[in-house]
Structure formats: C-alpha cells, structure tokens
Amino acid sequence: MFTVTVTSTTTGASRAWVVQTAPIEGEAETVAEDKGPSPIAPEVKELAWGAGAFIVLFLLMRVVLFPRLKKGMDARYGKIRGDHEGADATRAAARAEVAEYEAEIAAVKAQAAQRIEAARNVLEDERTAALAELKARVGTQRAAATAANEAARAAAEQHVSTAVADVSSRAAELATGKRPKAADVTNIVASLMGGSQ
Amino acid sequence: MEAIVRLIAATAPVQTPDEIKAANAAIGAGFAYGLAAIGPGIGIGFVVGKAIEAMARQPEAAGMVRTTMFLGIAFTEALALIGFVVFILLGL
Amino acid sequence: MLALKFPPINELIRWRDIFSNFNKVGVIAVAAALIGIMVFLVAGSRDPLVAPTGVRNLAETGVNFIENDIVMQTMGKDGLRWTPFLLSLFVFIYLCNLPGILPVLQMPATARMAIPLFLALTVWVVYNAVGLRHNGIKYLTLMAWPPGVPVGMRPLVGLIELLSNIVLRPFSLAVRLFANMLAGHMLLITFAFLTNALFFAETKQFALKPMSILPFFMLVFLTAFEVLVGFLQAYIFTILTAVFINAAQHPEH
C-alpha cells in the first residue's frame, strides 16, 4: 500500500507537479494560504485589460484596418471583373473579325458561283441554239425526204392505178365487148386500192 | 446520497463536520454535472443526426444546414455548461 | 491504495501578476489584440492587386469567412456593415482561445470569466441599442410579445421573452464560451497531470512508468480536439452575435 500525493510548488507561473510519498505539512499550509482566484467570479484587472485590448482592436479594425483591406479586395475584384470584361471584348472583336472574313469569303464564293452560272447559261444557250438549228435542219431534210417519198409514192400509185385501170378496162372490154368509161374505171380502181390499203 | 457520504466517511480517517460537508458538496457537484450532461447529450445527438440526414438528402443545402446545426448545438449545449458551472461552484 | 490528489480549480487558474494588476490573462488579451492588429496591418499594406499570399491571404480568408459563412447566412446582404465588428470579435476570441493549446502559454484567456463577460455585455449593449434605434420604443413590446401571440398567453410569453432577451442571452453567451474553454483546459490539465504523476512516480516505477504513455496519447488527442473547440467557440460566439443583432433589427421574425 502506498499513497501518491501530488502537491504543487506554488512558486509562480512555472508549475511543476512533484510526486511525493507523503504530503509535507508546510507546503499544504502555503497552498491553503494562497488559494488563488475564484474560478467563476471575473477579476477587475482581467476585465479591464480584456476590454481595453478588444476596444483598441475593434476601433482600429473599424476605422483603419478593415476598410483598407476591403478596399484592396474590392479593387482586385474590380480589376478581375475588368479583365474579364476586356477578355470578353477581345473575344467579341475576334469573333467579329472572323465573321467579316467569312462574309468576304461568302461574297467571293457567290461571285464565283454567279460567273460559273453565267458561263453555264451561255453554254446552255449555245447548246440549245445548236440543237434547235440541228433539229430545224433535220426537220427540213426530213420534210423534203417525206415530200419526195410522198411524190414518188403518189407517182407510183398513179402509175399502178393507171396500169390497173388499163388492164381492167381491157379485161372488161374483152369480157363485155364494150369499152367502159374511163372515169368509172378509175373510180372503182381507186376505191378498191384505197380499201386494200 | 447520504449512504454514499456515510460510506466514504466511514473509510476516511478523520470526520470533522467540515469534511463531511465537503464530501457532500463534492458528491453533489458530481451528480449536478452528470445529470446536467444527460439531456444536452441526447439533444445534441438529435440535432447532429437530423442535420446529417438533411445534408445527405439535400447536399446543396449543406452550408445552411451546417450553420443552423451549430446554432442548435450552441443552444442545447448551454444547459450542460450551466451544469458545469454549478459543478465548479459546488466544488469550491 | 493508489490515490492522486487533484489540485483545486482555484490553483489551476492562478497566475501571478507580472507587474501590478497585469497577469497572464492580460498578457494574452493584449497579445491577441496586437497580433490581430499586426496581421491586418501587414495584410493591408500588401499590394492588393496581385493574388494574395501569406498574411494577406490569411486576413482575406478571415474576412471572407465572416462575410460568407456568418453574415450572409444569418443577416443577409444588409448585414455586411457589421463585418468589422464581427471580424474583430472573431479574431479576438480565437486568439484568446488559442493559447490554451500553445506550449509555454497553456492557458486560454477566455477560461477566465472576465473576457467572455465583457464581450457578452458588449454584444448585449450592441444588439439592444440596434433594436431601439431600428424600432424605436416599440422594440420593447416587440421583444416581449412577438406578433401573433394570443392575448391570453401574453403575460407568460412576455415574461419568458424578456427574461430570455435581457438576462439569459448574455449570460448563456458568456457562460458558453467561458465554460467550454475552462472545461477544455481542465481536461488537458487532468491528462497532463496524470501523465506526470505516472511518469515520476517514486514507487512501483517498473509498472507505472510505461503506463504513462496512455494518458499522454489522450493528452495529444485532446490537444488536437481543443484546436477545433477553440475555433468552434469563436465561430459560435460570432454567429450568435449576428443572430441576435438580426433578431433585434427585425423582431417580427
């Protein structure tokens, strides 16, 4: 069985706790003499120092320190905002330049397209004209050929019908002994040939 | 509590009325702080638990919830701290 | 029987006067104010137009924290003129809390009642003054009876609200900061004391010396925890101030 009793050396702010096997009477008495402040009740000197320190801090903060710091912060935020706006303006300008360049390109392209279109139109016209001319020539040639053909056929028909009329009137004459009228024969022949066609 | 005092007094070598009074005060102080800590303990548990629930449900409102949580803790904790002060006063 | 006699709390927070009426708490308070002033002074003298680094970055982070996380969350845009007050409150409380975990100093100035009490009374005066200026003499009735309270309930509600506004708010504001920091301080002392007692035990050293590593680990862990608590208490004090000022401006809410 042993007892560890700790008492404090009460010599000021450096507080060393010394472990002793038994309490020393004299020290216990000095502890009892200097009990120290009440842990709850505020002390006037501490109140005064604390109040003074806080009031000085608050007044300086209110009058000098905070406004200066805040002004600097606002200036920097303002500068950052200004830089942002400058960057936005530069970006907008660059965008405008790009747009202008693109518009120029578009104009040039449109002009080129117009020229190509004109050239194509000219070519188209020429082609149409040549085609029309060709068609006309072909048409006239075809008409001439058709006319010649018609004429040849008409002549051949005429020739055939004359020959048929001759032959038939001759045959009729041989069969009836009397010569039919030339106009009647021709009509009959024509109607027959027209019907056979 | 009287029984505890008697028990302690029985083991102590000396029993002057002052010492018994001091022992009473010490036990009273211990009970004062211990009992004063129960309610705020439960209360702070509720406050923080509900705040965490709210933050988990709505993480975008976490800042507001945290501020309110600290306010709630501060008000709840005051009771425990008054118990602590009583503990010191009784222990004097 | 293994027994450790824990020193009374009075002894743990006793500091000798360095000179007449100027003790460690005073040193910490003055140092906190000076450090705050120096940081913002140096930060303000840096070129504001380049990207902030070092001290300026620190100060601007603080300002942004107050503006975005405290003022905008509780008071909205028209509360931004309170930023200097809240900023100095936050800086002062945080720098007074910080010595609780710094070696050599090892004492949060806010673990004594004086500074929290003064700050809470300042906040009390400020929010009541703001309420009176904003709402005129009607502030008192608005404070006692928020709109929409039935007439039958008025005596009870009025009593509770008046008590809450006039007594409980500054009291709980001061006690919250003070008790949190004192509790943290005592926690650290307990484990430091235990480590010391085990390591320097005069009997059964073979068993007790290695055991001292356990409370030491706890001490390290709790020191890290106190970093968080110191920040959190400064934050809570500041945000409650913002809430009270806002409530005094618009009592209808």
Coordinates of C-alpha atoms in Angstrom, one line a residue:
Chain A
M1 CA 0.0 0.0 0.0
F2 CA 1.3 3.3 -1.0
T3 CA -0.1 6.8 -1.4
V4 CA 0.9 9.1 -4.2
T5 CA 0.1 12.6 -3.3
V6 CA 0.7 15.4 -5.6
T7 CA 1.1 18.9 -4.4
S8 CA 2.1 21.9 -6.4
T9 CA 5.1 24.0 -5.9
T10 CA 3.5 27.4 -5.6
T11 CA 6.3 29.4 -6.8
G12 CA 4.8 31.4 -9.6
A13 CA 3.9 30.7 -13.2
S14 CA 6.3 27.8 -13.8
R15 CA 4.1 25.0 -12.5
A16 CA 5.9 21.7 -11.7
W17 CA 3.9 19.0 -10.1
V18 CA 6.1 17.0 -7.7
V19 CA 5.1 13.5 -6.7
Q20 CA 5.8 12.8 -3.1
T21 CA 5.2 9.8 -0.9
A22 CA 3.5 11.9 1.7
P23 CA 2.3 15.4 1.9
I24 CA 4.5 17.9 3.5
E25 CA 2.7 19.9 6.2
G26 CA 4.3 23.2 5.5
E27 CA 3.5 23.2 1.8
A28 CA 0.0 22.2 2.4
E29 CA -0.4 25.3 4.6
T30 CA 1.1 27.6 2.0
V31 CA -1.4 26.1 -0.6
A32 CA -4.2 26.8 1.8
E33 CA -2.9 30.4 2.3
D34 CA -2.8 31.3 -1.4
K35 CA -5.9 29.6 -2.8
G36 CA -5.9 31.6 -6.0
P37 CA -8.8 33.4 -7.6
S38 CA -12.3 32.2 -7.7
P39 CA -12.8 30.2 -11.0
I40 CA -16.1 31.9 -11.7
A41 CA -16.0 35.5 -10.5
P42 CA -14.5 37.9 -13.0
E43 CA -11.5 39.9 -11.9
V44 CA -11.5 43.6 -12.4
K45 CA -7.9 43.7 -13.7
E46 CA -8.6 41.0 -16.3
L47 CA -11.8 42.7 -17.3
A48 CA -10.0 46.0 -17.8
W49 CA -7.2 44.5 -19.8
G50 CA -9.5 42.4 -21.9
A51 CA -11.9 45.3 -22.5
G52 CA -9.0 47.7 -23.4
A53 CA -7.5 45.2 -25.8
F54 CA -10.8 44.4 -27.5
I55 CA -11.8 48.1 -27.8
V56 CA -8.5 49.0 -29.3
L57 CA -8.7 46.1 -31.8
F58 CA -12.3 46.9 -32.7
L59 CA -11.7 50.7 -33.2
L60 CA -8.6 50.1 -35.3
M61 CA -10.4 47.4 -37.3
R62 CA -13.4 49.7 -37.8
V63 CA -11.5 52.8 -38.7
V64 CA -8.4 51.7 -40.5
L65 CA -7.7 48.0 -40.9
F66 CA -10.9 46.7 -42.3
P67 CA -11.7 49.5 -44.8
R68 CA -8.2 49.3 -46.2
L69 CA -8.3 45.6 -46.6
K70 CA -11.8 45.7 -48.0
K71 CA -10.8 48.5 -50.4
G72 CA -7.9 46.4 -51.7
M73 CA -10.1 43.3 -52.1
D74 CA -12.8 45.3 -53.9
A75 CA -10.1 46.9 -56.1
R76 CA -8.8 43.4 -57.0
Y77 CA -12.2 42.0 -57.6
G78 CA -13.0 45.1 -59.7
K79 CA -9.7 44.5 -61.7
I80 CA -10.5 40.9 -62.2
R81 CA -14.0 41.8 -63.4
G82 CA -12.5 44.5 -65.7
D83 CA -10.0 41.9 -67.0
H84 CA -12.9 39.6 -67.6
E85 CA -14.8 42.2 -69.5
G86 CA -11.7 43.1 -71.5
A87 CA -11.2 39.5 -72.4
D88 CA -14.9 39.3 -73.4
A89 CA -14.5 42.4 -75.6
T90 CA -11.4 41.0 -77.2
R91 CA -13.2 37.7 -77.8
A92 CA -16.1 39.6 -79.3
A93 CA -13.8 41.6 -81.6
A94 CA -12.1 38.4 -82.7
R95 CA -15.5 36.9 -83.4
A96 CA -16.5 40.0 -85.4
E97 CA -13.3 39.7 -87.5
V98 CA -13.9 36.1 -88.2
A99 CA -17.5 36.9 -89.2
E100 CA -16.2 39.6 -91.5
Y101 CA -13.7 37.3 -93.1
E102 CA -16.4 34.7 -93.5
A103 CA -18.7 37.2 -95.1
E104 CA -16.0 38.2 -97.6
I105 CA -15.4 34.6 -98.4
A106 CA -19.1 34.1 -98.9
A107 CA -19.2 37.2 -101.3
V108 CA -16.3 35.9 -103.3
K109 CA -17.9 32.5 -103.5
A110 CA -21.2 34.0 -104.6
Q111 CA -19.5 35.9 -107.3
A112 CA -17.7 32.8 -108.5
A113 CA -20.9 30.9 -108.5
Q114 CA -22.5 33.7 -110.4
R115 CA -19.8 33.7 -113.0
I116 CA -20.0 29.9 -113.3
E117 CA -23.7 30.2 -113.6
A118 CA -23.4 32.8 -116.4
A119 CA -20.9 30.7 -118.2
R120 CA -23.1 27.7 -117.9
N121 CA -26.1 29.8 -119.1
V122 CA -24.1 30.9 -122.2
L123 CA -23.1 27.3 -122.9
E124 CA -26.6 26.2 -122.4
D125 CA -27.9 28.8 -124.8
E126 CA -25.3 27.8 -127.4
R127 CA -26.2 24.2 -126.9
T128 CA -29.9 24.9 -127.2
A129 CA -29.3 27.1 -130.3
A130 CA -27.1 24.4 -131.9
L131 CA -29.7 21.8 -131.1
A132 CA -32.5 23.9 -132.5
E133 CA -30.6 24.5 -135.6
L134 CA -29.8 20.9 -136.0
K135 CA -33.4 20.0 -135.3
A136 CA -34.6 22.5 -137.9
R137 CA -32.1 21.2 -140.5
V138 CA -33.1 17.6 -139.7
G139 CA -36.8 18.7 -139.9
T140 CA -36.4 20.3 -143.3
Q141 CA -34.4 17.4 -144.6
R142 CA -37.0 15.0 -143.2
A143 CA -39.8 17.1 -144.7
A144 CA -38.1 17.1 -148.0
A145 CA -37.5 13.4 -147.9
T146 CA -41.0 12.8 -146.9
A147 CA -42.3 15.1 -149.7
A148 CA -40.1 13.2 -152.2
N149 CA -41.3 10.0 -150.8
E150 CA -44.9 11.1 -151.0
A151 CA -44.4 12.3 -154.5
A152 CA -42.7 9.0 -155.5
R153 CA -45.5 7.0 -153.9
A154 CA -48.2 9.1 -155.5
A155 CA -46.5 8.8 -158.8
A156 CA -46.2 5.0 -158.3
E157 CA -49.8 4.8 -157.2
Q158 CA -50.8 6.8 -160.1
H159 CA -48.8 4.6 -162.3
V160 CA -50.2 1.5 -160.7
S161 CA -53.8 2.7 -160.9
T162 CA -53.4 3.7 -164.5
A163 CA -51.9 0.4 -165.2
V164 CA -54.7 -1.4 -163.3
A165 CA -57.4 0.7 -165.0
D166 CA -55.9 0.0 -168.3
V167 CA -55.7 -3.7 -167.6
S168 CA -59.2 -3.8 -166.1
S169 CA -60.8 -1.7 -168.8
R170 CA -59.1 -4.0 -171.3
A171 CA -60.3 -7.0 -169.5
A172 CA -63.8 -5.6 -169.3
E173 CA -63.7 -4.8 -172.9
L174 CA -62.6 -8.3 -173.7
A175 CA -65.3 -9.7 -171.5
T176 CA -68.2 -7.4 -172.4
G177 CA -67.1 -6.3 -175.8
K178 CA -67.7 -2.8 -174.9
R179 CA -65.3 -0.4 -173.5
P180 CA -66.3 1.0 -170.0
K181 CA -66.0 4.7 -169.4
A182 CA -62.5 5.7 -168.3
A183 CA -63.8 7.7 -165.3
D184 CA -65.8 4.9 -163.8
V185 CA -62.9 2.5 -164.1
T186 CA -60.6 5.0 -162.4
N187 CA -63.1 5.4 -159.5
I188 CA -63.5 1.8 -159.0
V189 CA -59.8 1.1 -159.1
A190 CA -59.2 4.0 -156.7
S191 CA -61.8 2.7 -154.2
L192 CA -60.5 -0.8 -154.3
M193 CA -56.9 0.2 -153.8
G194 CA -57.9 2.6 -151.1
G195 CA -59.9 -0.2 -149.4
S196 CA -57.0 -2.6 -149.7
Q197 CA -54.6 -0.2 -148.2
Chain B
M1 CA -26.7 10.0 -1.5
E2 CA -26.5 10.1 2.3
A3 CA -25.5 6.5 2.2
I4 CA -22.6 7.2 -0.1
V5 CA -21.5 10.0 2.1
R6 CA -21.6 7.8 5.1
L7 CA -19.7 5.1 3.2
I8 CA -17.0 7.5 2.2
A9 CA -16.9 9.0 5.7
A10 CA -16.5 5.5 7.1
T11 CA -13.4 4.8 5.1
A12 CA -11.9 8.2 5.8
P13 CA -9.6 8.5 8.8
V14 CA -10.9 11.8 10.0
Q15 CA -14.5 13.1 10.1
T16 CA -14.9 16.6 11.1
P17 CA -18.2 18.3 10.2
D18 CA -16.4 20.4 7.6
E19 CA -15.0 17.3 5.9
I20 CA -18.4 15.7 5.7
K21 CA -19.8 18.9 4.3
A22 CA -17.0 19.0 1.7
A23 CA -17.7 15.4 0.8
N24 CA -21.4 16.1 0.4
A25 CA -20.6 19.1 -1.8
A26 CA -18.2 17.0 -3.9
I27 CA -20.8 14.3 -4.5
G28 CA -23.5 16.9 -5.2
A29 CA -21.2 18.5 -7.7
G30 CA -20.6 15.2 -9.4
F31 CA -24.3 14.5 -9.6
A32 CA -25.0 18.0 -10.8
Y33 CA -22.7 17.8 -13.7
G34 CA -23.5 14.2 -14.6
L35 CA -27.3 14.8 -14.6
A36 CA -26.9 18.1 -16.5
A37 CA -25.0 16.3 -19.2
I38 CA -27.7 13.7 -20.0
G39 CA -30.3 15.9 -21.6
P40 CA -28.0 18.0 -23.7
G41 CA -26.2 14.8 -24.8
I42 CA -29.4 13.4 -26.2
G43 CA -30.4 16.8 -27.6
I44 CA -27.1 17.3 -29.4
G45 CA -27.3 13.8 -30.8
F46 CA -30.7 14.5 -32.2
V47 CA -29.6 17.9 -33.7
V48 CA -26.5 16.5 -35.4
G49 CA -28.2 13.3 -36.5
K50 CA -31.0 15.2 -38.2
A51 CA -28.6 17.7 -39.7
I52 CA -26.6 14.9 -41.2
E53 CA -29.8 13.4 -42.6
A54 CA -30.8 16.7 -44.1
M55 CA -27.3 17.2 -45.6
A56 CA -27.4 13.7 -47.1
R57 CA -30.8 14.3 -48.6
Q58 CA -30.0 17.7 -49.9
P59 CA -26.3 18.2 -50.3
E60 CA -26.8 21.6 -52.0
A61 CA -28.3 23.0 -48.8
A62 CA -25.4 21.7 -46.6
G63 CA -24.0 25.2 -45.8
M64 CA -27.3 26.4 -44.5
V65 CA -27.9 23.2 -42.5
R66 CA -24.4 23.3 -41.0
T67 CA -24.9 26.9 -39.8
T68 CA -28.3 26.1 -38.3
M69 CA -26.8 22.9 -36.8
F70 CA -24.1 24.9 -35.0
L71 CA -26.7 27.3 -33.6
G72 CA -28.8 24.4 -32.4
I73 CA -25.8 22.8 -30.8
A74 CA -24.9 26.1 -29.1
F75 CA -28.3 26.5 -27.6
T76 CA -28.6 22.9 -26.5
E77 CA -25.1 22.8 -25.0
A78 CA -25.7 25.8 -22.8
L79 CA -27.6 23.6 -20.3
A80 CA -24.7 21.2 -20.0
L81 CA -22.4 24.2 -19.5
I82 CA -24.6 25.6 -16.8
G83 CA -24.3 22.2 -15.1
F84 CA -20.5 22.5 -15.4
V85 CA -20.5 25.9 -13.8
V86 CA -22.7 24.6 -10.9
F87 CA -20.2 21.8 -10.6
I88 CA -17.4 24.3 -10.2
L89 CA -19.4 26.4 -7.7
L90 CA -20.3 23.4 -5.6
G91 CA -16.8 22.1 -5.7
L92 CA -15.4 25.3 -4.2
Chain C
M1 CA -4.5 2.3 -2.2
L2 CA -3.4 4.4 -5.2
A3 CA -4.6 7.9 -4.8
L4 CA -4.0 11.1 -6.7
K5 CA -4.9 14.4 -5.1
F6 CA -6.2 16.6 -7.8
P7 CA -5.4 20.3 -7.2
P8 CA -8.4 22.6 -6.6
I9 CA -9.5 24.5 -9.6
N10 CA -8.5 27.8 -8.0
E11 CA -4.9 26.8 -8.2
L12 CA -5.1 25.8 -11.8
I13 CA -6.1 29.2 -13.0
R14 CA -3.9 31.3 -10.6
W15 CA -1.4 33.5 -12.3
R16 CA 1.0 35.8 -10.5
D17 CA 0.9 39.4 -11.5
I18 CA 3.8 40.2 -13.8
F19 CA 3.6 43.7 -12.6
S20 CA 0.8 45.3 -10.6
N21 CA -2.6 44.2 -11.9
F22 CA -1.2 42.7 -15.1
N23 CA -1.3 38.9 -15.2
K24 CA -1.1 36.2 -17.9
V25 CA -4.7 36.7 -19.0
G26 CA -4.0 40.4 -19.5
V27 CA -0.8 39.4 -21.5
I28 CA -2.9 37.1 -23.7
A29 CA -5.6 39.6 -24.3
V30 CA -3.2 42.3 -25.2
A31 CA -1.2 39.9 -27.3
A32 CA -4.3 38.8 -29.1
A33 CA -5.3 42.4 -29.9
L34 CA -1.7 43.2 -31.0
I35 CA -1.4 40.1 -33.2
G36 CA -4.8 40.8 -34.8
I37 CA -3.8 44.4 -35.5
M38 CA -0.4 43.4 -36.9
V39 CA -1.9 40.8 -39.2
F40 CA -4.4 43.2 -40.7
L41 CA -1.9 46.0 -40.8
V42 CA 0.6 43.9 -42.7
A43 CA -2.1 42.4 -44.9
G44 CA -3.4 45.9 -45.7
S45 CA 0.0 47.1 -46.7
R46 CA 0.5 44.4 -49.3
D47 CA -0.2 45.2 -53.0
P48 CA -3.9 44.4 -53.2
L49 CA -3.9 43.9 -57.0
V50 CA -1.8 40.7 -57.1
A51 CA -3.0 37.4 -56.0
P52 CA -3.0 37.4 -52.1
T53 CA -0.3 35.3 -50.4
G54 CA 0.8 34.7 -46.9
V55 CA -0.5 37.2 -44.3
R56 CA -2.8 39.0 -46.8
N57 CA -4.3 35.6 -47.8
L58 CA -4.9 34.8 -44.1
A59 CA -6.7 38.2 -43.5
E60 CA -8.8 37.9 -46.6
T61 CA -9.8 34.4 -45.7
G62 CA -10.9 35.7 -42.4
V63 CA -12.9 38.5 -44.0
N64 CA -14.5 36.1 -46.5
F65 CA -15.3 33.6 -43.7
I66 CA -17.1 36.3 -41.7
E67 CA -18.9 37.6 -44.8
N68 CA -20.0 34.4 -46.4
D69 CA -20.4 32.0 -43.5
I70 CA -21.7 34.2 -40.8
V71 CA -23.2 37.5 -42.1
M72 CA -24.7 36.2 -45.3
Q73 CA -26.1 33.1 -43.6
T74 CA -27.8 35.0 -40.8
M75 CA -28.3 38.6 -41.6
G76 CA -28.3 38.7 -45.4
K77 CA -26.8 41.5 -47.6
D78 CA -27.7 44.5 -45.4
G79 CA -25.8 43.0 -42.5
L80 CA -22.5 43.4 -44.3
R81 CA -21.8 46.7 -42.5
W82 CA -21.5 44.6 -39.3
T83 CA -18.5 42.8 -40.7
P84 CA -15.8 44.8 -38.9
F85 CA -17.4 44.3 -35.5
L86 CA -18.0 40.5 -36.1
L87 CA -14.5 40.2 -37.5
S88 CA -12.8 41.8 -34.5
L89 CA -15.0 39.7 -32.2
F90 CA -14.0 36.5 -34.0
V91 CA -10.3 37.4 -34.2
F92 CA -10.1 38.4 -30.6
I93 CA -11.9 35.4 -29.2
Y94 CA -10.0 33.0 -31.5
L95 CA -6.6 34.5 -30.5
C96 CA -7.6 34.4 -26.8
N97 CA -8.7 30.7 -27.1
L98 CA -5.5 29.7 -29.0
P99 CA -3.0 29.9 -26.1
G100 CA -4.9 27.1 -24.4
I101 CA -3.1 24.7 -26.7
L102 CA 0.2 26.5 -27.3
P103 CA 3.0 25.2 -25.2
V104 CA 4.5 27.6 -22.6
L105 CA 1.3 29.7 -22.5
Q106 CA -1.1 26.8 -21.9
M107 CA -3.9 29.0 -20.8
P108 CA -6.9 30.2 -22.8
A109 CA -7.6 33.8 -21.7
T110 CA -11.3 33.1 -22.2
A111 CA -11.2 30.4 -19.5
R112 CA -11.5 33.3 -17.0
M113 CA -14.9 34.8 -16.7
A114 CA -13.7 38.4 -17.3
I115 CA -13.2 38.5 -21.1
P116 CA -16.3 36.4 -22.0
L117 CA -18.4 38.5 -19.7
F118 CA -17.1 41.8 -21.2
L119 CA -17.7 40.5 -24.7
A120 CA -21.2 39.3 -23.9
L121 CA -22.1 42.6 -22.2
T122 CA -20.8 44.4 -25.3
V123 CA -22.9 42.3 -27.6
W124 CA -25.9 42.8 -25.3
V125 CA -25.5 46.6 -25.4
V126 CA -25.0 46.5 -29.2
Y127 CA -28.0 44.4 -30.0
N128 CA -30.3 46.2 -27.7
A129 CA -29.1 49.6 -29.0
V130 CA -29.6 48.4 -32.6
G131 CA -33.1 47.2 -31.7
L132 CA -34.0 50.5 -30.1
R133 CA -32.6 52.5 -32.9
H134 CA -34.3 50.4 -35.6
N135 CA -37.7 50.0 -34.0
G136 CA -37.9 52.9 -31.6
I137 CA -39.6 52.4 -28.2
K138 CA -41.8 49.7 -29.8
Y139 CA -38.7 47.5 -29.6
L140 CA -39.6 46.7 -26.0
T141 CA -43.1 45.5 -26.8
L142 CA -42.0 43.7 -29.9
M143 CA -39.3 41.9 -27.9
A144 CA -41.8 40.9 -25.2
W145 CA -44.6 39.9 -27.5
P146 CA -43.6 38.7 -30.9
P147 CA -46.5 39.3 -33.4
G148 CA -49.1 36.5 -33.4
V149 CA -49.1 35.8 -29.7
P150 CA -52.7 35.3 -28.4
V151 CA -53.6 37.9 -25.7
G152 CA -54.2 35.2 -23.0
M153 CA -50.6 33.9 -23.4
R154 CA -49.1 37.4 -23.2
P155 CA -48.1 37.6 -19.6
L156 CA -46.3 34.2 -19.8
V157 CA -44.7 34.8 -23.2
G158 CA -43.7 38.3 -22.3
L159 CA -42.0 37.2 -19.1
I160 CA -40.1 34.4 -20.9
E161 CA -39.1 36.5 -23.8
L162 CA -38.0 39.5 -21.7
L163 CA -36.0 37.1 -19.4
S164 CA -34.5 35.4 -22.5
N165 CA -33.6 38.7 -24.2
I166 CA -32.3 40.6 -21.2
V167 CA -30.8 38.0 -18.9
L168 CA -30.4 34.6 -20.5
R169 CA -28.9 35.6 -23.8
P170 CA -25.8 37.5 -22.5
F171 CA -25.5 35.0 -19.6
S172 CA -25.5 32.0 -21.8
L173 CA -23.3 33.7 -24.4
A174 CA -20.7 34.4 -21.7
V175 CA -21.0 31.1 -19.9
R176 CA -20.9 29.1 -23.1
L177 CA -17.5 30.5 -24.1
F178 CA -16.1 30.5 -20.6
A179 CA -17.2 27.0 -19.6
N180 CA -16.2 25.4 -22.8
M181 CA -12.7 26.8 -22.6
L182 CA -12.3 26.1 -18.9
A183 CA -13.6 22.6 -19.4
G184 CA -11.1 22.0 -22.2
H185 CA -8.3 23.5 -20.1
M186 CA -9.2 21.2 -17.1
L187 CA -9.4 18.2 -19.4
L188 CA -5.9 18.9 -20.7
I189 CA -4.6 19.5 -17.2
T190 CA -6.1 16.3 -16.0
F191 CA -4.3 14.2 -18.5
A192 CA -1.1 16.2 -18.3
F193 CA -1.2 15.7 -14.5
L194 CA -1.9 12.0 -14.8
T195 CA 1.0 11.5 -17.2
N196 CA 3.3 13.4 -15.0
A197 CA 2.2 11.5 -11.9
L198 CA 2.7 8.2 -13.5
F199 CA 6.0 9.0 -15.1
F200 CA 7.5 10.5 -12.0
A201 CA 6.0 8.1 -9.5
E202 CA 8.5 7.2 -6.8
T203 CA 7.2 3.7 -6.1
K204 CA 6.5 0.8 -8.4
Q205 CA 8.2 2.6 -11.3
F206 CA 8.6 -0.5 -13.4
A207 CA 4.8 -0.7 -13.7
L208 CA 3.8 2.9 -13.6
K209 CA 6.4 4.5 -16.0
P210 CA 5.2 2.6 -19.1
M211 CA 1.6 3.2 -18.2
S212 CA 2.2 6.9 -18.5
I213 CA 2.1 6.6 -22.3
L214 CA -1.7 6.1 -22.2
P215 CA -2.7 9.4 -20.7
F216 CA 0.0 11.0 -22.8
F217 CA -1.7 9.8 -26.0
M218 CA -5.0 11.1 -24.7
L219 CA -3.4 14.4 -24.0
V220 CA -2.2 14.7 -27.6
F221 CA -5.6 13.7 -28.9
L222 CA -7.4 16.2 -26.7
T223 CA -5.0 19.0 -27.7
A224 CA -6.0 18.4 -31.3
F225 CA -9.6 18.4 -30.1
E226 CA -9.1 21.7 -28.3
V227 CA -7.8 23.3 -31.6
L228 CA -11.2 22.5 -33.0
V229 CA -13.1 23.7 -29.9
G230 CA -11.2 27.0 -29.8
F231 CA -12.2 27.7 -33.4
L232 CA -15.8 26.5 -32.9
Q233 CA -16.4 28.6 -29.8
A234 CA -15.2 31.7 -31.6
Y235 CA -17.4 30.9 -34.5
I236 CA -20.4 30.2 -32.4
F237 CA -20.0 33.4 -30.3
T238 CA -19.7 35.4 -33.5
I239 CA -22.6 33.8 -35.3
L240 CA -24.9 34.1 -32.2
T241 CA -24.0 37.8 -32.1
A242 CA -25.0 38.1 -35.7
V243 CA -28.3 36.2 -35.0
F244 CA -29.1 38.5 -32.0
I245 CA -28.4 41.7 -33.9
N246 CA -30.5 40.5 -36.8
A247 CA -33.3 39.5 -34.4
A248 CA -33.2 42.9 -32.7
Q249 CA -33.4 44.6 -36.1
H250 CA -36.4 42.5 -37.3
P251 CA -38.2 41.3 -34.1
E252 CA -41.1 40.1 -36.1
H253 CA -39.2 37.0 -37.1

